Coordinates of C-alpha atoms in Angstrom, one line a residue:
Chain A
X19 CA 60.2 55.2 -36.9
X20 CA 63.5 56.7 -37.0
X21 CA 64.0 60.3 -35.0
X22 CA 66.7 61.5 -37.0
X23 CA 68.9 61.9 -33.6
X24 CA 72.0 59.6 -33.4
X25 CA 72.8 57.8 -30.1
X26 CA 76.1 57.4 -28.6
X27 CA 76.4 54.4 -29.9
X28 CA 75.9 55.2 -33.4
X29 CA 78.1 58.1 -33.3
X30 CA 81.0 55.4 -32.0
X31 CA 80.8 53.5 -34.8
X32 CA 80.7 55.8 -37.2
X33 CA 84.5 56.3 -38.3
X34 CA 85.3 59.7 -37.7
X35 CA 88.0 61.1 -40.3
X36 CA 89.3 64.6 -39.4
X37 CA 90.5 67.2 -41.9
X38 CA 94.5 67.0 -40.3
X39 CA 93.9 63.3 -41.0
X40 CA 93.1 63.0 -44.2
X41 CA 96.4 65.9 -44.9
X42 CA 98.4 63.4 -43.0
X43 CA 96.9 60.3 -44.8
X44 CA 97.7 62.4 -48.1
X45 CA 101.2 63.8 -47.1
X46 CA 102.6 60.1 -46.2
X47 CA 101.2 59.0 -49.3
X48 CA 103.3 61.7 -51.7
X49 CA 106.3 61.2 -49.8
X50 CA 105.9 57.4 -50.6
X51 CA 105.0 58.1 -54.0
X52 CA 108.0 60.3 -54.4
X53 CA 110.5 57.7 -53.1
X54 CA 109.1 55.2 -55.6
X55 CA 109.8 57.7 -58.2
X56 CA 112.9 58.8 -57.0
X57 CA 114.1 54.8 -56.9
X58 CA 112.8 54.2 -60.7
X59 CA 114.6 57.5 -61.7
X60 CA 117.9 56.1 -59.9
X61 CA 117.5 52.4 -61.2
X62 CA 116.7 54.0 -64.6
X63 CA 120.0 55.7 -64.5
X64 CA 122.3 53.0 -63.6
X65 CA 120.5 50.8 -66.3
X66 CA 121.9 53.5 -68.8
X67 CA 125.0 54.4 -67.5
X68 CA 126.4 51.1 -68.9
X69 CA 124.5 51.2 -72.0
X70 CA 126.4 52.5 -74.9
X71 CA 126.2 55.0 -77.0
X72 CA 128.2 57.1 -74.3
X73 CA 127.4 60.8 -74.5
X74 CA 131.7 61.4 -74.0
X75 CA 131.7 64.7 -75.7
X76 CA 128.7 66.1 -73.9
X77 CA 130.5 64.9 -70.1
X78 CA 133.2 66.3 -70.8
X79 CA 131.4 69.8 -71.4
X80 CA 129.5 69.1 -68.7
X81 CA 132.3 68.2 -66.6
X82 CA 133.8 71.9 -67.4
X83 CA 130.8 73.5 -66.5
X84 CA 129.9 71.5 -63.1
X85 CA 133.6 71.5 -62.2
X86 CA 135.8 74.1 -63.6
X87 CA 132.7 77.1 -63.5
X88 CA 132.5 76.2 -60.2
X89 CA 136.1 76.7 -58.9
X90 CA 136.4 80.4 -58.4
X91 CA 133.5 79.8 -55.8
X92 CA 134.6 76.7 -53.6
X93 CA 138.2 77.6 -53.9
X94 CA 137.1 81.6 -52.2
X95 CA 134.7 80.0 -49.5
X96 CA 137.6 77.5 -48.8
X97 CA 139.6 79.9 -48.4
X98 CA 137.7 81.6 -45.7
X99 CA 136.7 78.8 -44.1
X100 CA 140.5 77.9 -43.3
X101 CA 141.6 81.3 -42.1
X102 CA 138.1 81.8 -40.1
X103 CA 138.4 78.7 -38.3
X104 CA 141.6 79.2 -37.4
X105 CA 141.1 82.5 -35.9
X106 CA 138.4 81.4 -34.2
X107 CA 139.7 78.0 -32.3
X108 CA 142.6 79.6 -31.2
X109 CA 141.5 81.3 -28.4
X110 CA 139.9 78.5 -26.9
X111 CA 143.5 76.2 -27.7
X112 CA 145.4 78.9 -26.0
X113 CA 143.1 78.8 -22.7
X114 CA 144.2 75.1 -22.4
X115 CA 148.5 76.0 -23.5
X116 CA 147.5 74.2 -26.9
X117 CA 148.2 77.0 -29.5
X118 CA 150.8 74.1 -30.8
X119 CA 147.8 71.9 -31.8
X120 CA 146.1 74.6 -33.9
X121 CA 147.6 73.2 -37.3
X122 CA 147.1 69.5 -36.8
X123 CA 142.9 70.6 -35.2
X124 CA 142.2 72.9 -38.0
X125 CA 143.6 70.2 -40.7
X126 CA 141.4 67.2 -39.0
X127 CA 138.3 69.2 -38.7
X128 CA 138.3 70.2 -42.3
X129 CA 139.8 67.4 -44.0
X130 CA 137.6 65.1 -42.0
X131 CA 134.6 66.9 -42.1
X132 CA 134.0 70.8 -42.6
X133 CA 135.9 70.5 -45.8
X134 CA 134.0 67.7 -47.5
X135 CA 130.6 68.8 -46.3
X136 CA 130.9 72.6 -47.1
X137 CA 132.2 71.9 -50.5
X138 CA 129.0 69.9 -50.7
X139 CA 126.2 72.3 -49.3
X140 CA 127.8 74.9 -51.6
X141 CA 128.2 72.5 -54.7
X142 CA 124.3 71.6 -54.3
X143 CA 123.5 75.6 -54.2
X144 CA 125.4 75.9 -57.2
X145 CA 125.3 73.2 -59.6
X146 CA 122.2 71.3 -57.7
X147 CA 119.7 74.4 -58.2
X148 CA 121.4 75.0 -62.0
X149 CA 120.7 71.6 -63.0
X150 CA 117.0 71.4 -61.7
X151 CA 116.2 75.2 -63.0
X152 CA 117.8 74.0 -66.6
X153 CA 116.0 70.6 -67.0
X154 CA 112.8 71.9 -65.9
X155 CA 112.7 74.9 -68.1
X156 CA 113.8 72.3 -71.0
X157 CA 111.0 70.0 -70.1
X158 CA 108.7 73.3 -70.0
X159 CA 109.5 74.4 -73.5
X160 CA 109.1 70.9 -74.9
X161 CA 113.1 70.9 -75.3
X162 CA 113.5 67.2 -73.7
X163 CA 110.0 66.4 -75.6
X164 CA 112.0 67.5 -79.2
X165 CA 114.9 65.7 -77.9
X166 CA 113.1 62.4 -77.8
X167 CA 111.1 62.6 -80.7
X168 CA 114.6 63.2 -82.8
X169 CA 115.2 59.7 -81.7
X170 CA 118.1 60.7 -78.8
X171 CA 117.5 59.4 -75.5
X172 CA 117.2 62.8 -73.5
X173 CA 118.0 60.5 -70.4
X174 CA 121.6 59.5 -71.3
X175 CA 122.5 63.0 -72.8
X176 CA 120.8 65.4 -70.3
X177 CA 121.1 63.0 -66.5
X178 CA 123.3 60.6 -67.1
X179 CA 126.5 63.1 -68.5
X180 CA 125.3 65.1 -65.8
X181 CA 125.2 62.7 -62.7
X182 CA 128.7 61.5 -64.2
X183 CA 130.2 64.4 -64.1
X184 CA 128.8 65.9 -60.7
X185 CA 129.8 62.5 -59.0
X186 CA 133.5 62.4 -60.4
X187 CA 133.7 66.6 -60.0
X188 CA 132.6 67.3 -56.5
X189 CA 135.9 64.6 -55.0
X190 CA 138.2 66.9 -56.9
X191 CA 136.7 70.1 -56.1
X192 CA 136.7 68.8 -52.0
X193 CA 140.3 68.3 -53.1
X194 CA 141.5 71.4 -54.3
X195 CA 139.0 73.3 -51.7
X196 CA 140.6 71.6 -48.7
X197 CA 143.9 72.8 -49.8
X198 CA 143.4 75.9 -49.9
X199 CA 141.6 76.1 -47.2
X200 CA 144.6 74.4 -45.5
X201 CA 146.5 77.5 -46.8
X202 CA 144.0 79.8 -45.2
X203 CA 144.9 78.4 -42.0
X204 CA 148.3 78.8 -42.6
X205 CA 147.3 82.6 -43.1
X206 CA 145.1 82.3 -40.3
X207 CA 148.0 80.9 -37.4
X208 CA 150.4 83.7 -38.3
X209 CA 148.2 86.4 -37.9
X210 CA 149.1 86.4 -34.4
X211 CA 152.2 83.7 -34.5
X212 CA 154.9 83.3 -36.7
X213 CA 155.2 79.8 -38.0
X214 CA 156.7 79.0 -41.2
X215 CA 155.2 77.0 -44.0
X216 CA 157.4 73.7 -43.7
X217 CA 156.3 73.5 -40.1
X218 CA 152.7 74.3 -40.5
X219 CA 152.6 71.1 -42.9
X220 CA 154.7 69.1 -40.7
X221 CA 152.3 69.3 -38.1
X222 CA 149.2 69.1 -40.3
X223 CA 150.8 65.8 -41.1
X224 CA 151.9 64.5 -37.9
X225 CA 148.3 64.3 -36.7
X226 CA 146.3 63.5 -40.1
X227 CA 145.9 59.7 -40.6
X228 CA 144.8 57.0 -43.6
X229 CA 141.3 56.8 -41.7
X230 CA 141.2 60.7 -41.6
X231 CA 142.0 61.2 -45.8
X232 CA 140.3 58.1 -47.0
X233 CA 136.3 58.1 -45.6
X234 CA 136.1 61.9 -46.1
X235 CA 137.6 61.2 -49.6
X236 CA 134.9 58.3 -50.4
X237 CA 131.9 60.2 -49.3
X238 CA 132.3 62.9 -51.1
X239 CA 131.2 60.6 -54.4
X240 CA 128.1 60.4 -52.6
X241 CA 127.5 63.7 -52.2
X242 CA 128.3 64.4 -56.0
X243 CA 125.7 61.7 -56.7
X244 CA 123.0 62.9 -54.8
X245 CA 123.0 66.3 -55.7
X246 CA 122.9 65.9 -59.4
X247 CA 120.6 62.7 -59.1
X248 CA 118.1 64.9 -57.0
X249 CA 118.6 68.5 -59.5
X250 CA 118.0 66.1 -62.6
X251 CA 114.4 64.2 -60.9
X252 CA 113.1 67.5 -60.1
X253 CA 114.3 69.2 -63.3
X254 CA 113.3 66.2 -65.5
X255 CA 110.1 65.3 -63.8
X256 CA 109.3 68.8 -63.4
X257 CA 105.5 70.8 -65.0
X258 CA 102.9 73.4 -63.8
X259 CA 105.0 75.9 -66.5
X260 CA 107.9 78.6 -64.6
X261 CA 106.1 77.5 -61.1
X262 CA 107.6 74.7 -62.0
X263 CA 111.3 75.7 -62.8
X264 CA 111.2 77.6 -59.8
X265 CA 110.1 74.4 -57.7
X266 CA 112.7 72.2 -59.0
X267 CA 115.6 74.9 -58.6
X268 CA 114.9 75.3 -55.1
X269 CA 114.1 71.8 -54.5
X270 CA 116.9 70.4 -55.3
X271 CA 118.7 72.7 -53.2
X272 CA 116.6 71.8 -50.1
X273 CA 116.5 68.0 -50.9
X274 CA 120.3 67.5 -51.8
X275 CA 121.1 69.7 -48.7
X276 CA 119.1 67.3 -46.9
X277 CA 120.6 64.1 -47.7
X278 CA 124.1 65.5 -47.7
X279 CA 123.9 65.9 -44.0
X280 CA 121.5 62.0 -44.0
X281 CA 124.9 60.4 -45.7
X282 CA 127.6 62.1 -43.3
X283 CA 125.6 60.8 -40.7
X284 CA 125.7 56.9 -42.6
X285 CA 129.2 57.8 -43.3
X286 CA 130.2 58.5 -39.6
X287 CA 129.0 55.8 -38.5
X288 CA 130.7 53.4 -41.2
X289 CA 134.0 54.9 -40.2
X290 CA 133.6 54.6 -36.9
X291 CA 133.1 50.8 -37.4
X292 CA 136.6 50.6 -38.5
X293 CA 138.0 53.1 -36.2
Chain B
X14 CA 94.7 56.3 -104.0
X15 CA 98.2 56.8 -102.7
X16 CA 100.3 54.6 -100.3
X17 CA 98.6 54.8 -96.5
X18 CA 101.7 55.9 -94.2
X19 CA 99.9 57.1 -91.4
X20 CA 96.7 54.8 -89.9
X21 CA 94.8 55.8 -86.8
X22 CA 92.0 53.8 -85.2
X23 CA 89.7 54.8 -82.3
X24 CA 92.2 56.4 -80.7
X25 CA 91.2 57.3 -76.8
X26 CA 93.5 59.0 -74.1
X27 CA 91.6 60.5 -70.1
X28 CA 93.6 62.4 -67.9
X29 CA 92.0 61.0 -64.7
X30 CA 88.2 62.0 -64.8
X31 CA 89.2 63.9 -68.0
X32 CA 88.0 62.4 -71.1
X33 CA 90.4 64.3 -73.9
X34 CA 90.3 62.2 -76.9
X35 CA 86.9 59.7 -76.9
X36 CA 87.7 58.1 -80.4
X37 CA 89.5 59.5 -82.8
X38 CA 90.0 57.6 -86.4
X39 CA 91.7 58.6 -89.7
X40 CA 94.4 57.7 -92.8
X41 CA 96.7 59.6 -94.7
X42 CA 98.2 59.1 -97.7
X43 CA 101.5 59.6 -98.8
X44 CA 102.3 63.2 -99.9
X45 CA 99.2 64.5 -98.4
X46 CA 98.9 67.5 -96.1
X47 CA 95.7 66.4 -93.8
X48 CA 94.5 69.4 -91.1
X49 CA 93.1 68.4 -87.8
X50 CA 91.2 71.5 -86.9
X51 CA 89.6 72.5 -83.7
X52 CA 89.3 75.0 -81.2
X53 CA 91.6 75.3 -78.2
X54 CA 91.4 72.6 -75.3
X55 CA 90.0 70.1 -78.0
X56 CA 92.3 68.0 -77.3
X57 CA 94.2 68.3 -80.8
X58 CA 97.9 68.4 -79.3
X59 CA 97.3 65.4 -77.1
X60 CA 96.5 63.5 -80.5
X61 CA 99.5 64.5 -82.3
X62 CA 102.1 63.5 -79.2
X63 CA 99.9 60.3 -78.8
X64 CA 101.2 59.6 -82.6
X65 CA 104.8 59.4 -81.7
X66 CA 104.6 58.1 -78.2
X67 CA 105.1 61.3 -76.1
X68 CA 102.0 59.9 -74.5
X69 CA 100.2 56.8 -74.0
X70 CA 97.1 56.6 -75.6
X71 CA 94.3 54.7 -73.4
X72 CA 92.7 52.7 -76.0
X73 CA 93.4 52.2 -80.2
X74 CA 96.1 51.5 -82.2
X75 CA 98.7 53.9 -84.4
X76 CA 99.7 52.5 -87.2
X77 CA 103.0 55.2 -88.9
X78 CA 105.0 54.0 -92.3
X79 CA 103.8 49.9 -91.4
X80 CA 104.5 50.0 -88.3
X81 CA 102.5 49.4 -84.6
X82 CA 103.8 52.3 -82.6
X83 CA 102.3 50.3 -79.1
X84 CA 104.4 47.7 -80.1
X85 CA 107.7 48.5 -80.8
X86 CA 110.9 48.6 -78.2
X87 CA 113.0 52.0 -77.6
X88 CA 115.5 51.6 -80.2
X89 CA 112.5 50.7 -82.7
X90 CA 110.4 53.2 -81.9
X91 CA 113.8 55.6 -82.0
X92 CA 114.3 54.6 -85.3
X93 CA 111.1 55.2 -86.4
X94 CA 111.0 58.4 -85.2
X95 CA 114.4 59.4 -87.1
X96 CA 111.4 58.7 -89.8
X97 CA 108.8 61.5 -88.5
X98 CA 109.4 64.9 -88.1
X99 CA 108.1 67.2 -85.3
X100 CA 107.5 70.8 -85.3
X101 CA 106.7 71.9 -82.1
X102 CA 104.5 74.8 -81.1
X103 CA 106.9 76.5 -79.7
X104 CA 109.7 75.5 -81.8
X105 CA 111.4 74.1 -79.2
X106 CA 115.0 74.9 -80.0
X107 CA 117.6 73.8 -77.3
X108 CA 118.3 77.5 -75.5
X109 CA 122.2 76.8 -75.0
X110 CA 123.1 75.9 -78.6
X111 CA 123.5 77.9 -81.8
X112 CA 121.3 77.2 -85.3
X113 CA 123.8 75.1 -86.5
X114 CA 123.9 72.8 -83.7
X115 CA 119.9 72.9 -83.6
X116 CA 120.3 71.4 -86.6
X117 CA 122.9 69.0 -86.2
X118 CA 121.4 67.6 -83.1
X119 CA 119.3 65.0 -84.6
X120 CA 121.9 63.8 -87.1
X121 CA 124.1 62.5 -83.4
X122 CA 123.2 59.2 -84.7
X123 CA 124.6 59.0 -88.0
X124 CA 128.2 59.3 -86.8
X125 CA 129.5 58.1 -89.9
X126 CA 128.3 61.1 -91.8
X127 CA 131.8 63.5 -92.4
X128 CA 131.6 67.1 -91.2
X129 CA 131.5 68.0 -94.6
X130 CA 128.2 66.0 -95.8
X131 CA 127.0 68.0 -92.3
X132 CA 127.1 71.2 -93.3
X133 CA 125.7 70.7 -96.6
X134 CA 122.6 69.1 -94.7
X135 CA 122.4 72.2 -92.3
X136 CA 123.0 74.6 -95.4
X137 CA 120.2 73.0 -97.6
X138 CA 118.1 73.0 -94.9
X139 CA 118.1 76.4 -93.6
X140 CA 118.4 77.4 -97.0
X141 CA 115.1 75.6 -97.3
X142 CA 113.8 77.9 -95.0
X143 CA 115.1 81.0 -96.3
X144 CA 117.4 81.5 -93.2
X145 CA 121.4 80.5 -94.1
X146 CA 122.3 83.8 -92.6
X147 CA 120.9 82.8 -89.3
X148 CA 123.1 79.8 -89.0
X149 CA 125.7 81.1 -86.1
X150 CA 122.7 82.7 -83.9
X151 CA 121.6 81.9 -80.5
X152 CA 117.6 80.8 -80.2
X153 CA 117.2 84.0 -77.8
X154 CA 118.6 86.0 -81.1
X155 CA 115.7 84.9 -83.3
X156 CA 112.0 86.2 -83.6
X157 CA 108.9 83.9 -83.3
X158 CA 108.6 83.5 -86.8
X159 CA 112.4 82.7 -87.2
X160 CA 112.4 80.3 -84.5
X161 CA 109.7 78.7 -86.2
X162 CA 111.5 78.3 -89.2
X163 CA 115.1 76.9 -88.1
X164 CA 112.3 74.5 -86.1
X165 CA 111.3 73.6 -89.4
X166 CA 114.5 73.4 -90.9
X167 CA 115.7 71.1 -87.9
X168 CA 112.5 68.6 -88.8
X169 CA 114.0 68.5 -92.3
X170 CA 117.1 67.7 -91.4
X171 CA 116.3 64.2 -91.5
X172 CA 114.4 63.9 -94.5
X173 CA 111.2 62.6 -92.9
X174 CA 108.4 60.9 -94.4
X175 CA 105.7 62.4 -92.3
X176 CA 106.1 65.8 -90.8
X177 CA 103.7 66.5 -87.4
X178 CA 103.1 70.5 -87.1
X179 CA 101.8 71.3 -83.8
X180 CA 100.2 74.5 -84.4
X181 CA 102.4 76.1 -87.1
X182 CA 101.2 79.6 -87.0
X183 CA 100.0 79.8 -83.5
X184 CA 102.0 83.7 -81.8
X185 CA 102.8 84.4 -85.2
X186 CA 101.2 87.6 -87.2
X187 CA 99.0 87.1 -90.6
X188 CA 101.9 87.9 -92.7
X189 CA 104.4 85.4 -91.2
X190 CA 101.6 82.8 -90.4
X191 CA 101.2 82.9 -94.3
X192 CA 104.2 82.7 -95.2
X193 CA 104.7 79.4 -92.4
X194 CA 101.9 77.7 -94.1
X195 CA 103.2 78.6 -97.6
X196 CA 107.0 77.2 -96.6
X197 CA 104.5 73.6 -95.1
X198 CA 103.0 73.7 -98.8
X199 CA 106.3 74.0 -100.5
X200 CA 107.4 71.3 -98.4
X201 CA 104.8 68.6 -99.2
X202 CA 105.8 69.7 -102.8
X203 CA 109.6 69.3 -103.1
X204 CA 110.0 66.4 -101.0
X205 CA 106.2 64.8 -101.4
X206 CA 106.3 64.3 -97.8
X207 CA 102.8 63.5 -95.5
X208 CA 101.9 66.2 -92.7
X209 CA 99.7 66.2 -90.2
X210 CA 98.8 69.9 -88.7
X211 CA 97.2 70.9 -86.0
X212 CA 95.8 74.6 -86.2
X213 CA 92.9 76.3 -85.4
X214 CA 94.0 78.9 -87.5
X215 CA 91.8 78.1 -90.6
X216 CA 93.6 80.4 -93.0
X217 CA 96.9 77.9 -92.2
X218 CA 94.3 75.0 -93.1
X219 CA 93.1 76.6 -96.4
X220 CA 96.8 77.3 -97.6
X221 CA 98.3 74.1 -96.6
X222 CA 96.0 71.0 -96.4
X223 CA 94.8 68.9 -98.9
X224 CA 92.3 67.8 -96.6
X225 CA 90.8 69.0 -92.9
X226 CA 89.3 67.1 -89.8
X227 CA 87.8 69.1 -87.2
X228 CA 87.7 68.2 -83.8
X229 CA 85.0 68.8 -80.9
X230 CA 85.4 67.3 -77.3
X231 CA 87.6 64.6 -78.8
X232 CA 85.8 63.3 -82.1
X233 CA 85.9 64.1 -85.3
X234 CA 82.8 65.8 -86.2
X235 CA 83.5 66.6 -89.7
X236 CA 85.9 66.0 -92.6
X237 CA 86.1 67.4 -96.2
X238 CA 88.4 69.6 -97.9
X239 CA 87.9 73.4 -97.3
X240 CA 85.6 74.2 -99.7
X241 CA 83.4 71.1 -98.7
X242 CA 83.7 72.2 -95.0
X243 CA 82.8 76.0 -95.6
X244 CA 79.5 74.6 -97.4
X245 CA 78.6 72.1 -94.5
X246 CA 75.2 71.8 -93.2
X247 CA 76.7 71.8 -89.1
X248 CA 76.7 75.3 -88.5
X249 CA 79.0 75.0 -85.5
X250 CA 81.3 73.7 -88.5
X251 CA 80.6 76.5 -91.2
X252 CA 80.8 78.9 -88.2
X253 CA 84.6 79.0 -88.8
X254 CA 84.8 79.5 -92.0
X255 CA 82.6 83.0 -92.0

């Protein structure tokens, strides 16, 4: 006749699952479950990227608002971040006798790097977080839902023109940011120096090489990419009503943020391999 | 009896352990206005996305103007839908454009149509609809009842053969939900088009259908024209109708 009390024995075999366990068990399964999405969602879009109709006329607008409407802001922050860094490198430079190398650091560290990945985080704050809060509103008020039962593919007029657009915009923007932030470190030298604009340049130039221009150039596709790929799988995948918009603005923010700083690190290391 | 353009057969859609639509079966005829009625949560606006493949239904087959919805490809079931309009409950009208593009939205495909033969679809339509002068307004410009209507005069756009109205009057006061349900009768009668609504709001069903379903945890319990309904023996039936 059984006691009702459990040995030792039988507690050992007993499998033993702990609350933080099961959250674990549950956590790694959503994150795998949100890569597989994530992967359709990005295999979905290539498909229909080569697919015609093209949605030219909708790109376009698209490339106006992601690119040009975002102008005023990179072309300010670049602005600071030139003159900023500037000021503050060249007291460590003098320490060492290098004021002479201010031009040629400041250039390398925001062609190569700061320019490229600032551009970037503040690209994904702006366009990232406006694409994700504008698809998921339009999935919330049945917008995409209307879209397809018009017989449009919401995919190709509402991702794809906008994953385009991002990807081709953000390379230009890094562009036209890193020169004038090039120009805020020419501010930023003769605040305490007096060096004229011909030789700032010259020795921007003397320093900057092909591997410098080139990787930072490249990457920056990437970044475009990622940022509207992740705004448009929140926004587009997004529910639970304006919890949801909310979500998906601020995801994407956080996510594309995230991998912006994963693929400089992949990108680094690339370079360096050639290097 | 007319032409059959829109066949559903034991239709069945769970959401996980929730069963919404257990088996759900009816026809309509061409240029017939058909209500499916029911209370809230019935599961009524899961049946009418299952019709144009916004969802997958579980189980059953949907059969609209000859064709297997299950099994056509994207660009079929695209063009099929070009066929069927969609009046969503909340209108749905895309936020960044004005009426007029609302309404030339779904003609995108029809490329070959010149600007000209355009704006005579979007004048007729809002004109339909008893709202021309509302053609260079924003969505956010337009009241509930308005929004309703340019929704409507979007669907028409495209001449469909069956019109879906996902709860037509639903936000809207008595006066305006008449006149809604009047414009859906007026409708059916100039272009003799099919429509399948979804309301609980039975004075919409009395005003616009030629015939009503009702609907209770995902079967039809009951169907008749009003008249027949509001003399039923179910009381839970008769009990909207008093």
């Amino acid at each position: 006749m059984s006691t009702g009390l459990k040995t030792s024995n039988d507690l050992n075999s007993e499998k033993v699952t702990t609350p933080s366990e099961n959250s674990y068990v549950k956590t790694l399964k959503g994150f795998f479950e949100e890569v597989t999405l994530l992967t359709k969602f990005t295999g979905r879009f290539f498909r229909e990227v080569i697919r015609p109709p093209y949605e030219v006329s909708e790109f376009l607008k698209q490339s106006y608002l992601i690119g040009y409407k975002s102008l005023p802001l990179i072309a300010i922050t670049g602005f600071i971040m030139g003159l900023v860094l500037t000021i503050q490198s060249r007291p460590t430079l003098a320490q060492f006798g290098a004021e002479s190398w201010l031009p040629a650091m400041v250039a390398v560290s925001i062609i190569r790097e700061i320019g490229p990945v600032i551009t970037a985080l503040i690209f994904a704050g702006k366009v990232g977080s406006g694409i994700g809060a504008e698809l998921a509103s339009m999935k919330v008020t049945e917008q995409i839902d209307a879209m397809e039962v018009s017989g449009i593919n919401p995919f190709k007029y509402l991702v794809v023109t906008r994953i385009m657009s991002a990807t081709l915009m953000l390379p230009i923007l890094v562009i036209i940011g890193d020169v004038i932030s090039l120009y805020g470190a020419y501010i930023g030298v003769n605040l305490k120096g007096d060096v004229s604009f011909d030789l700032f340049f010259v020795k921007i130039f003397e320093k900057l090489v092909f591997t410098d221009v080139f990787p930072a150039f490249i990457k920056t596709f990437f970044f475009g990419f990622v940022v509207a790929l992740l705004g448009c799988y929140k926004g587009y995948n997004s529910s639970k009503g304006t919890e949801g918009v909310a979500e998906a603005a601020n995801s994407s923010v956080v996510y594309a943020s995230l991998m912006i700083f994963i693929l400089d690190m992949v990108a680094v290391q690339v370079t360096s391999l050639f290097t | 009896m007319g032409t059959i353009v829109a066949n559903i057969s034991h239709l069945k859609k769970s959401f996980g352990d929730n069963v919404v639509l257990k088996d759900i079966s009816f026809k309509i005829n061409k240029g017939e206005n058909l209500a499916i009625f029911g209370k809230s949560g019935s599961g009524k606006s899961v049946l009418i996305k299952c019709l144009v493949g916004l969802i997958e239904p579980d189980d059953g087959k949907v059969e609209l103007l000859d064709s297997t919805v299950s099994d056509l490809n994207n660009d079929e079931l695209n063009a099929l839908r070009k066929k069927i309009g969609f009046l969503f409950q909340s209108a749905a009208l895309y936020d960044s454009m004005t009426v007029r593009e609302n309404l030339e939205f779904p003609l995108r495909g029809q490329k070959s149509k010149p600007q000209k033969e355009v704006d005579e679809l979007v004048t007729e339509a809002l004109k339909n609809v008893g709202l021309e002068e509302a053609i260079d307004k924003m969505p956010s410009e337009l009241s509930g009842g308005m929004r309703k209507r340019v929704g409507l005069a979007r669907t028409l756009i495209l001449k469909p053969e069956i019109i879906l109205y996902d709860e037509p009057t639903t936000g809207l006061d008595p006066i305006t939900s008449k006149e809604i349900s009047q414009l859906i009768l007026d409708i059916q009668k100039k272009y003799n088009t099919a429509s399948i609504i979804i309301t609980h709001d039975i004075e919409c069903a009395r005003i616009a259908a030629n015939r009503i379903i009702m609907i209770k945890d995902g079967t039809s319990v009951a169907e008749g024209t009003y008249e027949e309904l509001a003399e039923s023996k179910d009381e839970w039936v008769r009990s909207f109708f008093k």
